[in-house]
Amino acid sequence: MGPFHIYICFLEIKLFYEFIWKDTLSTNNERDTYIAYLPAAHVLELAAECFLTYLGIRVGFSTPQTLTDFSTAVKKGEKGDLKVLKPTLMVAVPLMLDRIRKSIIQLAGKEGTFTRLMFDFAVSYKKFWSEKGFRTPRLDKKLLKTYKDFMGGELRVIMCGSAPLSPDTQTFIRSCLNVQVLQGYGLTETAACATIMDFDDYSSGRVGAPVSTCKLRLVSWKEGNYFVTDKPNPRGEVVIGGDCLTLGYFKNSVQTQEAFKIEGGDRWFYTGDIGEMMPDGTLKIIDRKKDLVKLQFGEYIALGKVEAELKTYPLIENICVFGNGLHTYLIALIIPNPMHLKSLAKELGRGNVSFEEMCSDEEIAAEAAQRIRDFGKRCGLIGSELPRKIKLCVEDWNPESGLVTAAFKLRRKNIENHYRSVIDSLYAESRQNGSI
């Protein structure tokens, strides 16, 4: 990458973050604190740290395992880094916000039934009025202050990227913590950003409009049945152009030629993501080409959509769903939440066994699978989108293991190879019964 492209990338990042935080940064930068916990290899994290350091804003460093009081590496009775650093600004990935949501619900549940009912009412009330553009200062100070303090008490804005965020999680975090949760969309190939929600946009499930340095269009994808002529809104693969694009993949001319194309005199990057353009010019990411599978009876299933919905279930820390044209149903590999798994085991009379034994217990797995399917139905998933069988996995998935990226996106192929024998065993029973 030459000096011109480096300058363009920095200029774009600068414009991007000024747009995000122009209404929330203090006039005195010494009042602001940013918490950095994602790996520096994550382009969004790297961009945020560089620009906020340039502005003179304090940066405190953390890890995903030490963020909250309930994080896995925080000893009981100790404070998580959010309480210690008291950040005002934060970048998050959907997996982290899902975990924070579960931690807050867990905190509310510890206070008793009445407190939990009041909490549910307060969040619903806050959501109703915030979507209409109104604030609820008394509610924030009286009923929801405890939960804002859980995040340090000073947080004002959360920028979320790297994968689609569940609309339920977005509205929950926004309402419960009295913060603005802004979704953006971008890739390493586009210098971290392509679209971003406006600060006054209280919708959910969208990633905003294109930034000034990016061109964006949709291209029909016939195999997935997404067309720019679709009604009520055009749908198709998201294609990005502009000076923000990288020159290509290092020493990989084949992949570069596949993803970057010259069309109409402009250079375009084919992202592989499927988007829907809304009437107001904002973009909604609805699918990914690599995550769309066709089951034996011809049904197309968006694995990313299924995972995004089921990931909000308290029992699930992380999930990877599999399916293909050789089988009639989905299966899922699940990283369980230790506390909720232990609670389930106690209900089944197995509360005294180890975490490893709980994960390998067939009765616990069967009950967990049924509860997950019931939850999926409540989320609006149809029968073919519900995993029929699951495997509770003992080991965590982190970037060091190679099973997720630095942004905690699933490396689906790596996970499939790592758990090949497990996946085969989950499908083995149906083959023995004469079906596939």
mmCIF file of C-alpha atoms in Angstrom, residues 43-303:
data_model
loop_
_atom_site.group_PDB
_atom_site.id
_atom_site.type_symbol
_atom_site.label_atom_id
_atom_site.label_comp_id
_atom_site.label_asym_id
_atom_site.label_seq_id
_atom_site.Cartn_x
_atom_site.Cartn_y
_atom_site.Cartn_z
ATOM 1 C CA VAL A 43 -9.234 -3.521 12.250
ATOM 2 C CA LEU A 44 -12.090 -1.695 14.023
ATOM 3 C CA GLU A 45 -10.245 -1.860 17.353
ATOM 4 C CA LEU A 46 -6.998 -0.717 15.770
ATOM 5 C CA ALA A 47 -8.704 2.213 14.064
ATOM 6 C CA ALA A 48 -10.448 3.274 17.280
ATOM 7 C CA GLU A 49 -7.287 3.147 19.373
ATOM 8 C CA CYS A 50 -5.258 5.121 16.810
ATOM 9 C CA PHE A 51 -7.813 7.876 16.336
ATOM 10 C CA LEU A 52 -8.770 8.312 20.002
ATOM 11 C CA THR A 53 -5.103 8.415 20.990
ATOM 12 C CA TYR A 54 -4.663 11.083 18.315
ATOM 13 C CA LEU A 55 -7.448 13.072 20.032
ATOM 14 C CA GLY A 56 -5.759 12.732 23.421
ATOM 15 C CA ILE A 57 -8.454 10.492 24.915
ATOM 16 C CA ARG A 58 -7.427 8.005 27.590
ATOM 17 C CA VAL A 59 -7.336 4.357 26.540
ATOM 18 C CA GLY A 60 -7.637 1.602 29.138
ATOM 19 C CA PHE A 61 -6.820 -1.974 28.160
ATOM 20 C CA SER A 62 -8.848 -5.028 29.098
ATOM 21 C CA THR A 63 -9.654 -8.521 27.781
ATOM 22 C CA PRO A 64 -12.939 -10.267 26.879
ATOM 23 C CA GLN A 65 -12.406 -12.543 29.894
ATOM 24 C CA THR A 66 -12.171 -9.680 32.439
ATOM 25 C CA LEU A 67 -14.781 -7.157 31.245
ATOM 26 C CA THR A 68 -17.605 -7.627 33.777
ATOM 27 C CA ASP A 69 -17.954 -8.886 37.333
ATOM 28 C CA PHE A 70 -19.295 -12.154 35.906
ATOM 29 C CA SER A 71 -16.525 -12.669 33.318
ATOM 30 C CA THR A 72 -14.782 -16.031 33.414
ATOM 31 C CA ALA A 73 -11.371 -14.709 34.544
ATOM 32 C CA VAL A 74 -12.740 -12.434 37.305
ATOM 33 C CA LYS A 75 -12.699 -13.992 40.761
ATOM 34 C CA LYS A 76 -15.901 -13.925 42.780
ATOM 35 C CA GLY A 77 -16.139 -10.657 44.691
ATOM 36 C CA GLU A 78 -13.657 -8.841 42.428
ATOM 37 C CA LYS A 79 -14.560 -6.038 40.014
ATOM 38 C CA GLY A 80 -14.528 -6.364 36.253
ATOM 39 C CA ASP A 81 -12.513 -3.900 34.169
ATOM 40 C CA LEU A 82 -15.612 -1.921 33.175
ATOM 41 C CA LYS A 83 -16.192 -0.938 36.799
ATOM 42 C CA VAL A 84 -12.525 -0.138 37.324
ATOM 43 C CA LEU A 85 -11.939 1.918 34.158
ATOM 44 C CA LYS A 86 -15.409 3.556 34.004
ATOM 45 C CA PRO A 87 -15.283 4.082 30.209
ATOM 46 C CA THR A 88 -17.407 6.596 28.344
ATOM 47 C CA LEU A 89 -16.725 5.069 24.908
ATOM 48 C CA MET A 90 -16.605 1.470 23.792
ATOM 49 C CA VAL A 91 -16.354 -0.639 20.638
ATOM 50 C CA ALA A 92 -18.039 -4.033 20.821
ATOM 51 C CA VAL A 93 -18.696 -7.126 18.767
ATOM 52 C CA PRO A 94 -22.118 -8.830 18.966
ATOM 53 C CA LEU A 95 -20.780 -11.777 20.984
ATOM 54 C CA MET A 96 -19.598 -9.437 23.745
ATOM 55 C CA LEU A 97 -22.891 -7.521 23.867
ATOM 56 C CA ASP A 98 -24.817 -10.797 24.039
ATOM 57 C CA ARG A 99 -22.681 -11.799 27.030
ATOM 58 C CA ILE A 100 -23.150 -8.418 28.701
ATOM 59 C CA ARG A 101 -26.908 -8.728 28.230
ATOM 60 C CA LYS A 102 -26.902 -12.146 29.884
ATOM 61 C CA SER A 103 -24.772 -10.829 32.771
ATOM 62 C CA ILE A 104 -27.229 -7.978 33.392
ATOM 63 C CA ILE A 105 -30.207 -10.355 33.326
ATOM 64 C CA GLN A 106 -28.306 -12.598 35.734
ATOM 65 C CA LEU A 107 -27.687 -9.618 38.027
ATOM 66 C CA ALA A 108 -31.378 -8.651 37.956
ATOM 67 C CA GLY A 109 -32.428 -12.220 38.715
ATOM 68 C CA LYS A 110 -30.321 -12.316 41.873
ATOM 69 C CA GLU A 111 -32.377 -9.528 43.454
ATOM 70 C CA GLY A 112 -35.594 -11.543 43.662
ATOM 71 C CA THR A 113 -38.836 -11.905 41.731
ATOM 72 C CA PHE A 114 -40.216 -8.421 42.440
ATOM 73 C CA THR A 115 -36.984 -6.714 41.395
ATOM 74 C CA ARG A 116 -36.846 -8.802 38.230
ATOM 75 C CA LEU A 117 -40.429 -7.851 37.342
ATOM 76 C CA MET A 118 -39.651 -4.160 37.934
ATOM 77 C CA PHE A 119 -36.526 -4.525 35.814
ATOM 78 C CA ASP A 120 -38.490 -6.064 32.925
ATOM 79 C CA PHE A 121 -41.081 -3.285 33.166
ATOM 80 C CA ALA A 122 -38.413 -0.558 33.234
ATOM 81 C CA VAL A 123 -36.608 -1.935 30.170
ATOM 82 C CA SER A 124 -39.867 -2.292 28.203
ATOM 83 C CA TYR A 125 -41.010 1.205 29.204
ATOM 84 C CA LYS A 126 -37.638 2.699 28.297
ATOM 85 C CA LYS A 127 -37.624 0.913 24.946
ATOM 86 C CA PHE A 128 -41.125 2.156 24.089
ATOM 87 C CA TRP A 129 -40.307 5.826 24.695
ATOM 88 C CA SER A 130 -36.733 5.862 23.387
ATOM 89 C CA GLU A 131 -37.908 4.534 20.014
ATOM 90 C CA LYS A 132 -40.213 7.566 19.843
ATOM 91 C CA GLY A 133 -37.323 9.932 20.612
ATOM 92 C CA PHE A 134 -38.152 10.631 24.274
ATOM 93 C CA ARG A 135 -35.884 10.339 27.300
ATOM 94 C CA THR A 136 -36.746 8.862 30.705
ATOM 95 C CA PRO A 137 -34.405 10.599 33.203
ATOM 96 C CA ARG A 138 -36.266 9.587 36.375
ATOM 97 C CA LEU A 139 -36.413 5.958 35.317
ATOM 98 C CA ASP A 140 -32.706 6.020 34.476
ATOM 99 C CA LYS A 141 -31.775 7.405 37.902
ATOM 100 C CA LYS A 142 -34.134 5.314 40.017
ATOM 101 C CA LEU A 143 -34.651 1.868 38.493
ATOM 102 C CA LEU A 144 -31.873 1.400 35.938
ATOM 103 C CA LYS A 145 -28.898 3.083 37.634
ATOM 104 C CA THR A 146 -27.701 -0.207 39.157
ATOM 105 C CA TYR A 147 -27.312 -1.742 35.717
ATOM 106 C CA LYS A 148 -25.553 1.277 34.244
ATOM 107 C CA ASP A 149 -23.155 1.104 37.200
ATOM 108 C CA PHE A 150 -22.523 -2.520 36.218
ATOM 109 C CA MET A 151 -20.790 -1.068 33.118
ATOM 110 C CA GLY A 152 -18.916 1.560 35.107
ATOM 111 C CA GLY A 153 -21.684 4.169 35.249
ATOM 112 C CA GLU A 154 -20.220 6.585 32.675
ATOM 113 C CA LEU A 155 -20.807 4.833 29.349
ATOM 114 C CA ARG A 156 -22.483 7.006 26.687
ATOM 115 C CA VAL A 157 -21.994 5.284 23.339
ATOM 116 C CA ILE A 158 -21.194 1.792 22.098
ATOM 117 C CA MET A 159 -20.087 1.213 18.519
ATOM 118 C CA CYS A 160 -20.820 -2.339 17.318
ATOM 119 C CA GLY A 161 -19.387 -3.985 14.231
ATOM 120 C CA SER A 162 -17.857 -7.151 12.723
ATOM 121 C CA ALA A 163 -21.150 -9.115 12.536
ATOM 122 C CA PRO A 164 -24.914 -8.473 12.614
ATOM 123 C CA LEU A 165 -26.185 -7.631 16.093
ATOM 124 C CA SER A 166 -29.467 -9.118 17.278
ATOM 125 C CA PRO A 167 -32.155 -6.378 17.297
ATOM 126 C CA ASP A 168 -33.299 -7.620 20.717
ATOM 127 C CA THR A 169 -29.800 -7.233 22.160
ATOM 128 C CA GLN A 170 -29.385 -3.787 20.603
ATOM 129 C CA THR A 171 -32.633 -2.430 22.065
ATOM 130 C CA PHE A 172 -32.001 -4.138 25.417
ATOM 131 C CA ILE A 173 -28.523 -2.631 25.864
ATOM 132 C CA ARG A 174 -29.723 0.773 24.670
ATOM 133 C CA SER A 175 -32.698 0.792 27.035
ATOM 134 C CA CYS A 176 -31.134 -0.820 30.083
ATOM 135 C CA LEU A 177 -27.858 1.142 30.110
ATOM 136 C CA ASN A 178 -29.175 4.444 28.710
ATOM 137 C CA VAL A 179 -26.503 4.455 25.996
ATOM 138 C CA GLN A 180 -26.648 4.829 22.253
ATOM 139 C CA VAL A 181 -25.736 1.602 20.456
ATOM 140 C CA LEU A 182 -24.615 2.329 16.907
ATOM 141 C CA GLN A 183 -24.109 -0.412 14.367
ATOM 142 C CA GLY A 184 -21.666 0.016 11.538
ATOM 143 C CA TYR A 185 -20.598 -2.148 8.645
ATOM 144 C CA GLY A 186 -17.173 -2.519 7.153
ATOM 145 C CA LEU A 187 -14.320 -4.892 6.513
ATOM 146 C CA THR A 188 -10.553 -4.971 6.705
ATOM 147 C CA GLU A 189 -10.587 -4.558 2.913
ATOM 148 C CA THR A 190 -12.439 -1.219 3.286
ATOM 149 C CA ALA A 191 -10.234 0.283 6.032
ATOM 150 C CA ALA A 192 -12.732 -0.669 8.759
ATOM 151 C CA CYS A 193 -15.804 1.206 7.654
ATOM 152 C CA ALA A 194 -18.402 1.518 4.926
ATOM 153 C CA THR A 195 -21.667 2.449 6.675
ATOM 154 C CA ILE A 196 -22.652 3.776 10.099
ATOM 155 C CA MET A 197 -25.878 4.625 11.889
ATOM 156 C CA ASP A 198 -26.634 8.262 12.587
ATOM 157 C CA PHE A 199 -26.312 9.187 16.259
ATOM 158 C CA ASP A 200 -30.019 10.045 16.405
ATOM 159 C CA ASP A 201 -31.101 6.806 14.720
ATOM 160 C CA TYR A 202 -32.978 4.627 17.238
ATOM 161 C CA SER A 203 -33.850 1.832 14.835
ATOM 162 C CA SER A 204 -32.455 -1.662 15.339
ATOM 163 C CA GLY A 205 -31.124 -4.309 12.993
ATOM 164 C CA ARG A 206 -29.665 -1.792 10.520
ATOM 165 C CA VAL A 207 -26.089 -0.634 9.919
ATOM 166 C CA GLY A 208 -26.787 2.899 8.688
ATOM 167 C CA ALA A 209 -25.980 4.750 5.474
ATOM 168 C CA PRO A 210 -22.706 4.740 3.497
ATOM 169 C CA VAL A 211 -19.983 7.116 4.702
ATOM 170 C CA SER A 212 -18.793 9.833 2.348
ATOM 171 C CA THR A 213 -15.639 8.007 1.224
ATOM 172 C CA CYS A 214 -17.486 4.843 0.114
ATOM 173 C CA LYS A 215 -19.645 3.907 -2.832
ATOM 174 C CA LEU A 216 -22.123 1.108 -2.220
ATOM 175 C CA ARG A 217 -24.475 -0.889 -4.429
ATOM 176 C CA LEU A 218 -26.316 -4.206 -4.417
ATOM 177 C CA VAL A 219 -25.858 -6.950 -7.013
ATOM 178 C CA SER A 220 -28.450 -9.688 -7.512
ATOM 179 C CA TRP A 221 -27.487 -13.193 -6.354
ATOM 180 C CA LYS A 222 -29.562 -15.689 -8.310
ATOM 181 C CA GLU A 223 -28.496 -18.818 -6.389
ATOM 182 C CA GLY A 224 -29.700 -17.352 -3.103
ATOM 183 C CA ASN A 225 -32.858 -15.840 -4.616
ATOM 184 C CA TYR A 226 -31.872 -12.264 -3.748
ATOM 185 C CA PHE A 227 -32.580 -9.662 -6.437
ATOM 186 C CA VAL A 228 -32.322 -5.885 -6.682
ATOM 187 C CA THR A 229 -35.852 -5.985 -8.102
ATOM 188 C CA ASP A 230 -37.268 -7.569 -4.926
ATOM 189 C CA LYS A 231 -40.242 -5.887 -3.260
ATOM 190 C CA PRO A 232 -40.709 -3.997 -1.002
ATOM 191 C CA ASN A 233 -36.925 -3.370 -0.867
ATOM 192 C CA PRO A 234 -34.034 -4.291 -3.183
ATOM 193 C CA ARG A 235 -31.787 -7.110 -1.943
ATOM 194 C CA GLY A 236 -28.469 -8.495 -3.131
ATOM 195 C CA GLU A 237 -24.751 -8.861 -2.475
ATOM 196 C CA VAL A 238 -23.163 -5.743 -0.989
ATOM 197 C CA VAL A 239 -20.505 -4.332 -3.318
ATOM 198 C CA ILE A 240 -18.265 -1.456 -2.191
ATOM 199 C CA GLY A 241 -16.127 0.975 -4.158
ATOM 200 C CA GLY A 242 -14.057 4.061 -3.440
ATOM 201 C CA ASP A 243 -10.540 5.095 -2.437
ATOM 202 C CA CYS A 244 -10.878 3.203 0.840
ATOM 203 C CA LEU A 245 -10.337 -0.185 -0.824
ATOM 204 C CA THR A 246 -7.148 -2.121 -0.262
ATOM 205 C CA LEU A 247 -4.978 -2.920 -3.268
ATOM 206 C CA GLY A 248 -5.610 -6.632 -2.772
ATOM 207 C CA TYR A 249 -4.622 -9.681 -0.746
ATOM 208 C CA PHE A 250 -0.913 -10.069 -0.037
ATOM 209 C CA LYS A 251 0.669 -12.583 -2.421
ATOM 210 C CA ASN A 252 -2.752 -13.979 -3.351
ATOM 211 C CA SER A 253 -3.579 -12.812 -6.850
ATOM 212 C CA VAL A 254 -6.282 -15.463 -7.365
ATOM 213 C CA GLN A 255 -8.380 -14.344 -4.389
ATOM 214 C CA THR A 256 -7.744 -10.696 -5.280
ATOM 215 C CA GLN A 257 -9.114 -11.193 -8.800
ATOM 216 C CA GLU A 258 -12.171 -13.003 -7.428
ATOM 217 C CA ALA A 259 -13.095 -10.299 -4.918
ATOM 218 C CA PHE A 260 -12.001 -7.080 -6.682
ATOM 219 C CA LYS A 261 -13.390 -6.220 -10.108
ATOM 220 C CA ILE A 262 -13.250 -3.242 -12.469
ATOM 221 C CA GLU A 263 -16.771 -2.320 -13.614
ATOM 222 C CA GLY A 264 -17.860 0.898 -15.292
ATOM 223 C CA GLY A 265 -14.421 2.391 -14.801
ATOM 224 C CA ASP A 266 -14.546 1.918 -11.021
ATOM 225 C CA ARG A 267 -12.953 -0.716 -8.816
ATOM 226 C CA TRP A 268 -15.423 -2.718 -6.696
ATOM 227 C CA PHE A 269 -15.064 -5.157 -3.823
ATOM 228 C CA TYR A 270 -17.562 -8.032 -3.627
ATOM 229 C CA THR A 271 -18.074 -8.544 0.105
ATOM 230 C CA GLY A 272 -20.028 -11.816 0.113
ATOM 231 C CA ASP A 273 -22.576 -10.232 2.459
ATOM 232 C CA ILE A 274 -26.237 -9.966 1.477
ATOM 233 C CA GLY A 275 -27.926 -6.654 2.199
ATOM 234 C CA GLU A 276 -31.336 -5.038 1.957
ATOM 235 C CA MET A 277 -31.540 -1.337 1.103
ATOM 236 C CA MET A 278 -34.210 0.401 3.141
ATOM 237 C CA PRO A 279 -36.344 3.299 1.793
ATOM 238 C CA ASP A 280 -34.413 5.854 3.875
ATOM 239 C CA GLY A 281 -31.080 4.858 2.315
ATOM 240 C CA THR A 282 -29.814 2.773 5.229
ATOM 241 C CA LEU A 283 -28.510 -0.755 4.850
ATOM 242 C CA LYS A 284 -29.567 -3.934 6.616
ATOM 243 C CA ILE A 285 -27.321 -7.014 6.509
ATOM 244 C CA ILE A 286 -29.583 -10.042 6.175
ATOM 245 C CA ASP A 287 -27.352 -12.925 5.132
ATOM 246 C CA ARG A 288 -23.912 -14.082 4.032
ATOM 247 C CA LYS A 289 -23.276 -16.163 0.932
ATOM 248 C CA LYS A 290 -20.948 -18.562 2.749
ATOM 249 C CA ASP A 291 -23.502 -19.111 5.536
ATOM 250 C CA LEU A 292 -26.389 -20.142 3.289
ATOM 251 C CA VAL A 293 -26.862 -23.923 3.122
ATOM 252 C CA LYS A 294 -29.362 -26.061 1.248
ATOM 253 C CA LEU A 295 -30.789 -29.053 3.111
ATOM 254 C CA GLN A 296 -31.723 -32.346 1.465
ATOM 255 C CA PHE A 297 -35.334 -31.347 0.795
ATOM 256 C CA GLY A 298 -34.282 -28.098 -0.889
ATOM 257 C CA GLU A 299 -34.794 -25.635 1.984
ATOM 258 C CA TYR A 300 -32.272 -22.804 2.161
ATOM 259 C CA ILE A 301 -31.134 -22.001 5.705
ATOM 260 C CA ALA A 302 -29.171 -18.899 6.738
ATOM 261 C CA LEU A 303 -26.872 -20.274 9.442
#
